[in-house]
Tab-separated table of C-alpha atoms in Angstrom:
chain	number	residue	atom	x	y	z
A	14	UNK	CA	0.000	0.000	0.000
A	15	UNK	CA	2.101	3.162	-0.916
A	16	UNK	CA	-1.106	5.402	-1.259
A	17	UNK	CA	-0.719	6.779	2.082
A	18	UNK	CA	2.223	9.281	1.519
A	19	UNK	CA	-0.142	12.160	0.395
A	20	UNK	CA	-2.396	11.574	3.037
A	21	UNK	CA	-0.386	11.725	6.180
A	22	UNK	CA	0.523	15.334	6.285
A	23	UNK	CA	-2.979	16.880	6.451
A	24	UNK	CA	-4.161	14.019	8.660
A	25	UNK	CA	-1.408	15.417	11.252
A	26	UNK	CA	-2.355	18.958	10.927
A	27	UNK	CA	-6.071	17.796	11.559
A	28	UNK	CA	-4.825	15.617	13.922
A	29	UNK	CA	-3.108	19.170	16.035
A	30	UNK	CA	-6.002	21.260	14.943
A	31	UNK	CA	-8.172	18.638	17.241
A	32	UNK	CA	-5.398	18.815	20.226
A	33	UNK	CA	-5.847	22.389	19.677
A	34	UNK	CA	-9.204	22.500	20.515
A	35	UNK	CA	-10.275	19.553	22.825
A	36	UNK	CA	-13.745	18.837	24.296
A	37	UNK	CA	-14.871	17.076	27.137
A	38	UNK	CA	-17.266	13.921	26.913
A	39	UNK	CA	-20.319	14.699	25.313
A	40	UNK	CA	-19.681	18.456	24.625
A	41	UNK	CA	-17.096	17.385	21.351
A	42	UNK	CA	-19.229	19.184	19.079
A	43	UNK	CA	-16.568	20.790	16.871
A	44	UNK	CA	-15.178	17.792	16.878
A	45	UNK	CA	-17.447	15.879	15.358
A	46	UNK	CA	-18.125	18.434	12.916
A	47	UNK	CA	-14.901	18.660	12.062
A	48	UNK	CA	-14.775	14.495	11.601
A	49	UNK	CA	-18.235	14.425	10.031
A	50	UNK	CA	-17.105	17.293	7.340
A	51	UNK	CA	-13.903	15.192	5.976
A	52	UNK	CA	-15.868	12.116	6.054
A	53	UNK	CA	-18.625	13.526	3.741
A	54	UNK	CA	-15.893	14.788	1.720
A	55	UNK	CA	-14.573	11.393	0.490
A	56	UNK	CA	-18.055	10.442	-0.095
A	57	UNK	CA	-19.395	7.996	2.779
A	58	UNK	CA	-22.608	7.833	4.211
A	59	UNK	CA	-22.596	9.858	7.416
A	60	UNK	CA	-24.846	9.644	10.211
A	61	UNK	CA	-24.425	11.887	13.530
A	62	UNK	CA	-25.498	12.177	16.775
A	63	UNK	CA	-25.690	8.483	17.807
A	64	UNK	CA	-25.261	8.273	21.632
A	65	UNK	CA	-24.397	12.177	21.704
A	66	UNK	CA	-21.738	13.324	19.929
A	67	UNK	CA	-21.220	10.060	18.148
A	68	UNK	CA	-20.373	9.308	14.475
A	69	UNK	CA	-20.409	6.201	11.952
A	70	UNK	CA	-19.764	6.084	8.909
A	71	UNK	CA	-20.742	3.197	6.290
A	72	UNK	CA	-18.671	2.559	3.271
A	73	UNK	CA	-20.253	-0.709	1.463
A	74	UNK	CA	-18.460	-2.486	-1.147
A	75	UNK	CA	-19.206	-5.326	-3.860
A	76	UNK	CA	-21.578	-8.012	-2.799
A	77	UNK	CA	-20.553	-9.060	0.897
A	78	UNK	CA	-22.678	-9.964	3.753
A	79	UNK	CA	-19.439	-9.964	6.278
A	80	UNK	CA	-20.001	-6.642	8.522
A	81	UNK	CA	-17.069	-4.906	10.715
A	82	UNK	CA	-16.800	-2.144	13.076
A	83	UNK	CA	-13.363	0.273	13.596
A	84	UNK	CA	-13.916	2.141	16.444
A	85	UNK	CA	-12.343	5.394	17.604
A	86	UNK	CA	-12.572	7.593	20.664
A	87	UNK	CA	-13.013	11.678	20.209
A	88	UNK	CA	-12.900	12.961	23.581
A	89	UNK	CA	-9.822	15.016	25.645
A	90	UNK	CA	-9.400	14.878	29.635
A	91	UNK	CA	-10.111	17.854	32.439
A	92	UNK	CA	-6.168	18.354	32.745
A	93	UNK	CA	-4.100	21.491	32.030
A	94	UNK	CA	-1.752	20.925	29.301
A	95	UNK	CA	2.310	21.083	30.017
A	96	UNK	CA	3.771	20.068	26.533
A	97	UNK	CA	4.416	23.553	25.195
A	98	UNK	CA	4.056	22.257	21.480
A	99	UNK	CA	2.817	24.679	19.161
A	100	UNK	CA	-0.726	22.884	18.873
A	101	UNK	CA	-1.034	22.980	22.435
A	102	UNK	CA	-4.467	23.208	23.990
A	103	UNK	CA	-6.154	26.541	23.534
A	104	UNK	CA	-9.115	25.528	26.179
A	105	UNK	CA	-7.777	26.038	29.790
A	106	UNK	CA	-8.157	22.922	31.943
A	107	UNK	CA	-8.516	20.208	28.831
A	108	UNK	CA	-6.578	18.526	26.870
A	109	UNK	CA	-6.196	15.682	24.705
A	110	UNK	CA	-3.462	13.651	27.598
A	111	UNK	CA	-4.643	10.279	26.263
A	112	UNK	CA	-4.269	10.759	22.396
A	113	UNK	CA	-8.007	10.252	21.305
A	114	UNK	CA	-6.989	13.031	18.961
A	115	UNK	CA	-4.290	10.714	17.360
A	116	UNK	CA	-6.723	7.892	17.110
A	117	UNK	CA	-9.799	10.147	15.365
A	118	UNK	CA	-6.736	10.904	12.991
A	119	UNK	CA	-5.525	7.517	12.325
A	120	UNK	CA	-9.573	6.138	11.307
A	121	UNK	CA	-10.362	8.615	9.242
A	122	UNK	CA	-6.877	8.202	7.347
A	123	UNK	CA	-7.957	4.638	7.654
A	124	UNK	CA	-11.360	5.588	5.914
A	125	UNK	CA	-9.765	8.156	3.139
A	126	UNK	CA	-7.320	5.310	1.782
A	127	UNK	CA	-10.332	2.588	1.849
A	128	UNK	CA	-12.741	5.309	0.268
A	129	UNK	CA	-10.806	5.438	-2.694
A	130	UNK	CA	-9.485	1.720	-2.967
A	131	UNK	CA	-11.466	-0.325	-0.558
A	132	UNK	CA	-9.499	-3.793	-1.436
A	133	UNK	CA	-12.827	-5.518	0.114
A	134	UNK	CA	-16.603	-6.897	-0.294
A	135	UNK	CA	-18.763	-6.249	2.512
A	136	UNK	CA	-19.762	-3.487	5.045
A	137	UNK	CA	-17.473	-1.565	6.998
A	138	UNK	CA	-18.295	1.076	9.728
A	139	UNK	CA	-16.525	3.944	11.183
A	140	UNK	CA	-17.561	4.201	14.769
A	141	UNK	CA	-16.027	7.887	16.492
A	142	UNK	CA	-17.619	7.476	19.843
A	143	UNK	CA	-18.122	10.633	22.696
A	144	UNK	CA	-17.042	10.586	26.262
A	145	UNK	CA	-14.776	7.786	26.549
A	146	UNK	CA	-13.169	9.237	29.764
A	147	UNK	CA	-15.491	7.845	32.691
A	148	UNK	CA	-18.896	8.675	31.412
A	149	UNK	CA	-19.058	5.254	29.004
A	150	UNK	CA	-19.701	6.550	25.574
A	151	UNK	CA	-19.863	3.131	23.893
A	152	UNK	CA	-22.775	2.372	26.010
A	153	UNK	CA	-24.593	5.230	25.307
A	154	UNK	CA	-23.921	4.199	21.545
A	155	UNK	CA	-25.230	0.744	21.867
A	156	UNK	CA	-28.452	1.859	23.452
A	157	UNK	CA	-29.120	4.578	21.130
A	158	UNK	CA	-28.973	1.570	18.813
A	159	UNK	CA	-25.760	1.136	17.190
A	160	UNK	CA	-25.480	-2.461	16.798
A	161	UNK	CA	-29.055	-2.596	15.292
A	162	UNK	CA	-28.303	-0.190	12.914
A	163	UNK	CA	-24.745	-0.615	12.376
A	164	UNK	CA	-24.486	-4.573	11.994
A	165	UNK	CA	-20.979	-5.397	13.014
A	166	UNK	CA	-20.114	-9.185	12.993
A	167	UNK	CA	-17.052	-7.611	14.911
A	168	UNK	CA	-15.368	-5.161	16.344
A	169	UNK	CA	-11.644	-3.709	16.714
A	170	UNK	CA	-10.426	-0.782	18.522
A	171	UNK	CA	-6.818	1.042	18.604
A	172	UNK	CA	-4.761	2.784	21.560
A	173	UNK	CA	-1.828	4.378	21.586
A	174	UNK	CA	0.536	3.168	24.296
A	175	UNK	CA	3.459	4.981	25.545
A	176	UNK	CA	4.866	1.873	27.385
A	177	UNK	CA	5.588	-0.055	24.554
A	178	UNK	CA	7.735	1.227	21.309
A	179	UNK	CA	6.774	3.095	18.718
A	180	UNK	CA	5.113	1.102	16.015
A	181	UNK	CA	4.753	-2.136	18.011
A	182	UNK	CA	1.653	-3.675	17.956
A	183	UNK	CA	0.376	-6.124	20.745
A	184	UNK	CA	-2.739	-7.351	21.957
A	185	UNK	CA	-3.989	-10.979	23.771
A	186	UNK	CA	-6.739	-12.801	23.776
A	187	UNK	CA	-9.171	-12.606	26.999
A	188	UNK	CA	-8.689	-9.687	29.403
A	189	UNK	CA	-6.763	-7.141	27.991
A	190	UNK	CA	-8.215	-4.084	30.471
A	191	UNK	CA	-9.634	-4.273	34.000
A	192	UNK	CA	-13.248	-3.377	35.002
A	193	UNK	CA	-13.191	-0.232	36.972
A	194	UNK	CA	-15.360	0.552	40.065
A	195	UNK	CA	-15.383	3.509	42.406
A	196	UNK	CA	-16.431	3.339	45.872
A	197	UNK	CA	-18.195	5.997	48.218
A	198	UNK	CA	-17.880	4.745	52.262
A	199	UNK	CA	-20.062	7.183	54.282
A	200	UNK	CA	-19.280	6.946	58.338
A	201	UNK	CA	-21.531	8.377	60.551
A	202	UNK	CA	-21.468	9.123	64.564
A	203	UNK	CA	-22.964	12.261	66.328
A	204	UNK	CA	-19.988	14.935	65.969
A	205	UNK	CA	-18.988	16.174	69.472
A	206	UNK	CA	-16.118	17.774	71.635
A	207	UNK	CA	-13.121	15.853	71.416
A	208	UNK	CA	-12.054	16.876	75.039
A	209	UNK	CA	-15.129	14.519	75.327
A	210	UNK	CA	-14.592	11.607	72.867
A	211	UNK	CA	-16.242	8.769	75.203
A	212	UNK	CA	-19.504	11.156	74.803
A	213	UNK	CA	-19.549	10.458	70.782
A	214	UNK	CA	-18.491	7.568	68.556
A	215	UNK	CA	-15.827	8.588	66.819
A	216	UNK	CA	-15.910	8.206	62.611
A	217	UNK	CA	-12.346	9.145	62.119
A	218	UNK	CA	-10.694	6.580	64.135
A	219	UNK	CA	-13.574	4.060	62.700
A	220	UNK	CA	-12.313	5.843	59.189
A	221	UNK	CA	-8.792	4.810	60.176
A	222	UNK	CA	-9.826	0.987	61.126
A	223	UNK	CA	-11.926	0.758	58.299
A	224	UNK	CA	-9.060	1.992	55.670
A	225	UNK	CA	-6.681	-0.767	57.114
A	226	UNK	CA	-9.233	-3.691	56.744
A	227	UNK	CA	-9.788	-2.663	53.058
A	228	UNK	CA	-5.756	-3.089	52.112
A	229	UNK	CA	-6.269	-6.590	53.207
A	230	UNK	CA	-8.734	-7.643	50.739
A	231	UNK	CA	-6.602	-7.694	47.814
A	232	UNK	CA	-3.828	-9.710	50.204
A	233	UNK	CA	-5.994	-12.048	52.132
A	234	UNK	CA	-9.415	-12.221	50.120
A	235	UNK	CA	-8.689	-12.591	46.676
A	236	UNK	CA	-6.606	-15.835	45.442
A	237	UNK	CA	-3.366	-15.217	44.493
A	238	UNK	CA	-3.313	-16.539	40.574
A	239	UNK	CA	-6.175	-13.468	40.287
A	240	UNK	CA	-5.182	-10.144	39.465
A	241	UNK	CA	-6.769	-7.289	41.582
A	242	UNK	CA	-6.251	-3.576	42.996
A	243	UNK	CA	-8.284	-1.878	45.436
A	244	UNK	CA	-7.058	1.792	46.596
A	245	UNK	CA	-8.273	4.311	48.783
A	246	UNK	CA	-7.789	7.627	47.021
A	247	UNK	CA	-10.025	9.843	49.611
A	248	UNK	CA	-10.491	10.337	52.690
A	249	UNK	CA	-12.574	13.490	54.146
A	250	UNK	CA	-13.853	14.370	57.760
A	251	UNK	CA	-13.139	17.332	60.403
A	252	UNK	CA	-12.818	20.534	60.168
A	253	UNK	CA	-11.489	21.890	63.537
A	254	UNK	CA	-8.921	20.452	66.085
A	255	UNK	CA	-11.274	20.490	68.862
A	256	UNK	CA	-14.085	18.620	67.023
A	257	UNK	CA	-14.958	15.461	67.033
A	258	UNK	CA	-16.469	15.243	63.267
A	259	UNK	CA	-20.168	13.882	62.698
A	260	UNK	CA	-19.246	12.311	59.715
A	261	UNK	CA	-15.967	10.810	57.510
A	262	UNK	CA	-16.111	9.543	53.530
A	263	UNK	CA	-13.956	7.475	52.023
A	264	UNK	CA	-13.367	6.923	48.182
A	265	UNK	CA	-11.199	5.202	46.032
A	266	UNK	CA	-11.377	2.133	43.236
A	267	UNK	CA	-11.188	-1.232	42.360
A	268	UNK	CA	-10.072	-3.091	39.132
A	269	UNK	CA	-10.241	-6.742	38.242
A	270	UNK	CA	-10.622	-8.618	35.072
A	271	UNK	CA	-12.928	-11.830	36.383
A	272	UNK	CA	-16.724	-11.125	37.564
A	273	UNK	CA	-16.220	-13.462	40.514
A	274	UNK	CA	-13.349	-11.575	41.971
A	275	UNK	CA	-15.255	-8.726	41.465
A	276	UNK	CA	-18.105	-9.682	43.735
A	277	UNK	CA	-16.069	-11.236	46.277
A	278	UNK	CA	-14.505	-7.850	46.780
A	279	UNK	CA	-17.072	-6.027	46.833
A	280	UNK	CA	-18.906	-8.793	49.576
A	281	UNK	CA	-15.743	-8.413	51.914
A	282	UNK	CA	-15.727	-4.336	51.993
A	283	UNK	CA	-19.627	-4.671	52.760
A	284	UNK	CA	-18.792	-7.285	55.348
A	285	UNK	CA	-15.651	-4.698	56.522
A	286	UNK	CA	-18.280	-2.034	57.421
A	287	UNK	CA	-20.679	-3.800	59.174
A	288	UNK	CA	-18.202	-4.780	61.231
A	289	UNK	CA	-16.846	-1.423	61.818
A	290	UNK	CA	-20.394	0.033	62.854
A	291	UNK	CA	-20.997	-2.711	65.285
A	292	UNK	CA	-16.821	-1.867	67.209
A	293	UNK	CA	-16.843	1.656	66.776
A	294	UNK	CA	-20.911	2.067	67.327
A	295	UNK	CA	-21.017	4.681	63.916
A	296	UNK	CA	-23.399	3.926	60.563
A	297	UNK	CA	-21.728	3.046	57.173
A	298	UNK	CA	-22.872	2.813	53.937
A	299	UNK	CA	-21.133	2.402	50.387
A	300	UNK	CA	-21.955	2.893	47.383
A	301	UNK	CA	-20.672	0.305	44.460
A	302	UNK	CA	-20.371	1.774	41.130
A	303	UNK	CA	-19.506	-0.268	38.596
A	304	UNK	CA	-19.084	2.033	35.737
A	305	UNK	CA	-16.236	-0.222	32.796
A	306	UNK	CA	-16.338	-4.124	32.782
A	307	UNK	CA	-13.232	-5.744	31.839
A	308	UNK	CA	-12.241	-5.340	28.364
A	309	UNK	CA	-12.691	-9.534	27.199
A	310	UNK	CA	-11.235	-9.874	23.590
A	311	UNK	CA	-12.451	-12.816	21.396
A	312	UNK	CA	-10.024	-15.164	21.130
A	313	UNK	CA	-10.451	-15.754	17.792
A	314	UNK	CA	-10.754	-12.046	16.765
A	315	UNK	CA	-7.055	-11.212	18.707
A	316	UNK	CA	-5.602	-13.819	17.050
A	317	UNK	CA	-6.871	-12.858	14.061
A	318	UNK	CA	-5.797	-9.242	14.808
A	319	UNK	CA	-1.794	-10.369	16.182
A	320	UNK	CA	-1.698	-11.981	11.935
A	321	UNK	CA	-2.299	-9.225	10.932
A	322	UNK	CA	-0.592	-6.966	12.659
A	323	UNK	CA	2.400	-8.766	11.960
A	324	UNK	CA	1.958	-7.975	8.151
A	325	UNK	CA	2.221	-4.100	9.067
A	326	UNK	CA	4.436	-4.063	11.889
A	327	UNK	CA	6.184	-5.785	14.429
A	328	UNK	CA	3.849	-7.589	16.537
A	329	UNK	CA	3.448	-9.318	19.907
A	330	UNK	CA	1.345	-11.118	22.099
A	331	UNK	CA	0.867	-8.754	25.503
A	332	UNK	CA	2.128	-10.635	28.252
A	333	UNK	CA	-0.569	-9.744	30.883
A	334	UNK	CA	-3.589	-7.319	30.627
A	335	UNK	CA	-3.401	-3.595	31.970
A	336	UNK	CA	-5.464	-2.567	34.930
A	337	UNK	CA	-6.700	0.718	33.332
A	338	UNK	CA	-10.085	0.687	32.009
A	339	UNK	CA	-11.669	1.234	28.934
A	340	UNK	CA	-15.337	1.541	27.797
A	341	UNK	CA	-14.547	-0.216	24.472
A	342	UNK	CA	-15.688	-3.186	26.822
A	343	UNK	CA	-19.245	-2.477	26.249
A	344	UNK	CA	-19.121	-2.699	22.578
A	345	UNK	CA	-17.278	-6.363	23.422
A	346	UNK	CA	-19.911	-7.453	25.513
A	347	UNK	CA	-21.999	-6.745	22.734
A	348	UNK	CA	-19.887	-8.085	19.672
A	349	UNK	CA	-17.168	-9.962	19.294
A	350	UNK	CA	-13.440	-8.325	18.644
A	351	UNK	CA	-10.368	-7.168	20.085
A	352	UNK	CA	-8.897	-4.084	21.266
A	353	UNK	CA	-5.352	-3.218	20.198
A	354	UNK	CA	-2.312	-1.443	21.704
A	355	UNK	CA	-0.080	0.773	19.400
A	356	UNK	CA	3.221	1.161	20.766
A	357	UNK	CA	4.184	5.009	20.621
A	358	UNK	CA	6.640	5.244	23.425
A	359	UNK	CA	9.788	7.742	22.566
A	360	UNK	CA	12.757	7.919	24.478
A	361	UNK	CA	13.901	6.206	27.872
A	362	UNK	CA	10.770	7.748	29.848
A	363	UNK	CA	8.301	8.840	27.633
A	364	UNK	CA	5.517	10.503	29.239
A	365	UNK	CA	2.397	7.977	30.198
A	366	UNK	CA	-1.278	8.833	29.170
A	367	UNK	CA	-3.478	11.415	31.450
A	368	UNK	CA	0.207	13.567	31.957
A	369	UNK	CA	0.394	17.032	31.380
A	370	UNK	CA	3.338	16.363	29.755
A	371	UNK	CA	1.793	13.482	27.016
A	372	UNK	CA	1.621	13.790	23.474
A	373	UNK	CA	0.531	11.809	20.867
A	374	UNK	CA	3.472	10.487	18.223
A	375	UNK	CA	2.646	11.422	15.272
A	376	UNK	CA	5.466	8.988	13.935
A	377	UNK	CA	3.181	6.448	14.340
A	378	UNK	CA	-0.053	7.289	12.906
A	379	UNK	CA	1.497	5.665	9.254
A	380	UNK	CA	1.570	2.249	11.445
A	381	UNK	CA	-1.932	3.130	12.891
A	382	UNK	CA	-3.639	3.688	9.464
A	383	UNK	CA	-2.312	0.762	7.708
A	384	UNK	CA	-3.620	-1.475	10.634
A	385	UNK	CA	-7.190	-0.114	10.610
A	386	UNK	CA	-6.983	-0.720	6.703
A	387	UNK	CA	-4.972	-4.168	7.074
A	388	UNK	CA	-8.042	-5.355	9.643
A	389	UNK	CA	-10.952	-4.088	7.028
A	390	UNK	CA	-9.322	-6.027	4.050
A	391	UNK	CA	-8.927	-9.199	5.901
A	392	UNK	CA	-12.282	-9.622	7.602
A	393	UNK	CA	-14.207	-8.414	4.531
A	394	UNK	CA	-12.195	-10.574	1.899
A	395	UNK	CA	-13.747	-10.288	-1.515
């Protein structure tokens, strides 16, 4: 394929122009305007506003009845921008720190070579889904209808990844991204003098308790072959030295890759507080949000995708999933596929995603485009 050359220079000048100007989930309106413009330009069928701010975009070709979905995310993160590149953010507080602007680029290159020379016989969508960052985007795209609408017989999605190096492809069959839950613990006593502390149950030293017990799970609860984190990331209560405070909240998260470990931790921190309310005499209550699954790829479809790869790049099987989530886990729970890792690391200590400091490499975006185009061609085979 050496009809990419001409391509990749605007796609990185669209690809600053969109670090330029990031959005938050849901609000990427320019965005998507910007997306939906150039895809109308090379003549696909465009529809808008699916789940949002969401995009897809159909190219059919030749009589096939195979079906695939290419997926990329659109939105940038609530984090002031330290890169000082000439395309740095112009929006104070956002910024694109986990390269969704390098992977809207890399799909629609993806979509302008395969517009023009599709190499394939079927139906292939361009998904460019809102809000990937915490507010689940894909699932707001799946009940808006997406799937019905959009038949994909599977699914692939692309991230850049700092950690491994640049151009390296790798993915793995099964869990390839934890499921990610936050947790809200609420103590409660009565708040009193704290000359006076056997007058009033005290919810900070029940806080204190409480946050030891919960480092244990992980250690004591959870087998050892299973792979599991649980931190506490807040802790809030008090306001004077001489008061004893009413109430203390803890927060923090969980990630695991296997439903069963899941519930088991979330039984033992339940178990944890009513323990704590019956020694320290306070209330608790938590609240359990499950907001990502694990990301589960098809076996079949990652091994599919690691073939591939290796006719683009170099390409290797990921050693052990990452504990970071990703909402692309919906759309697997839905369809079969795979989600990819494209290494883009530069350097000894390249800056990881969500930094101030991160930046997308646009060395790789080449690599990134022939994959997306590589995956198309082999699943929809004439």
């Amino acid at each position: 394929m050496n009809d990419i050359a001409d391509l990749l220079e605007p796609l990185i000048a669209f690809r600053r122009d969109i670090h330029a100007h990031p959005e938050l989930g849901f609000a990427e309106h320019r965005t998507a305007q910007r997306i939906a413009e150039q895809l109308r330009a090379i003549g696909l069928e465009v529809h808008e506003g699916i789940g949002g701010t969401g995009i897809v975009a159909v190219l059919r070709c030749g009589n096939g009845k195979r079906t695939l979905g290419l997926r990329a995310d659109m939105d940038a993160l609530p984090i002031e921008e330290r890169t000082n590149a000439a395309w740095s953010s112009t929006v104070p507080g956002c910024f694109h720190g986990c390269g969704h602007d390098g992977h809207v680029a890399m799909l629609l290159g993806a979509a302008q070579v395969l517009a023009r020379d599709p190499g394939f016989s079927g139906t292939l969508n361009f998904i460019f889904q809102p809000a990937e960052e915490g507010l689940g985007g894909a699932r707001h795209m799946i009940e808006d209808g997406l799937f019905e609408r959009f038949d994909c017989e599977r699914v692939y999605a692309l991230h850049n990844w700092p950690g491994l190096p640049a151009g390296t492809i790798s993915t793995r069959p099964g869990a390839i991204m934890g499921a990610a839950d936050k947790f809200n613990i609420v103590l409660e006593g009565k708040g009193g003098h704290a000359a006076l502390p056997h007058d009033t149950p005290d919810a900070i030293l029940a806080a204190a308790s409480l946050v030891q017990q919960l480092n244990t799970v992980i250690g004591r609860d959870i087998p050892p072959s299973a792979n599991a984190v649980l931190s506490v990331t807040e802790i809030a209560g008090g306001h004077a030295h001489n008061v004893l405070p009413a109430s203390v909240r803890i927060g923090g998260t969980v990630r695991s890759f296997d439903p069963v470990v899941q519930d088991r931790i979330e039984e033992r921190m339940r178990q944890m507080i009513k323990g704590i309310e019956t020694s320290f005499e306070v209330r608790g209550s938590l609240e359990y949000d499950r907001y990502y699954p694990a990301t589960i790829n098809d076996a079949d479809a990652a091994k599919d995708a690691l073939e591939v790869a290796a006719t683009v790049a170099r390409a290797e099987l990921a050693p052990e999933p990452a504990p970071t989530s990703e909402d692309f886990s919906f759309m697997l729970q839905e369809r079969p596929g795979a989600y990819l890792w494209l290494g883009q690391g530069r350097g000894d200590n390249p800056p990881p995603l969500h930094n101030p400091h991160y930046d997308f490499n646009d060395d790789v975006m080449e690599t990134g485009i022939r994959l997306h185009v590589a995956l198309a061609r082999h699943w929809l085979q004439d």
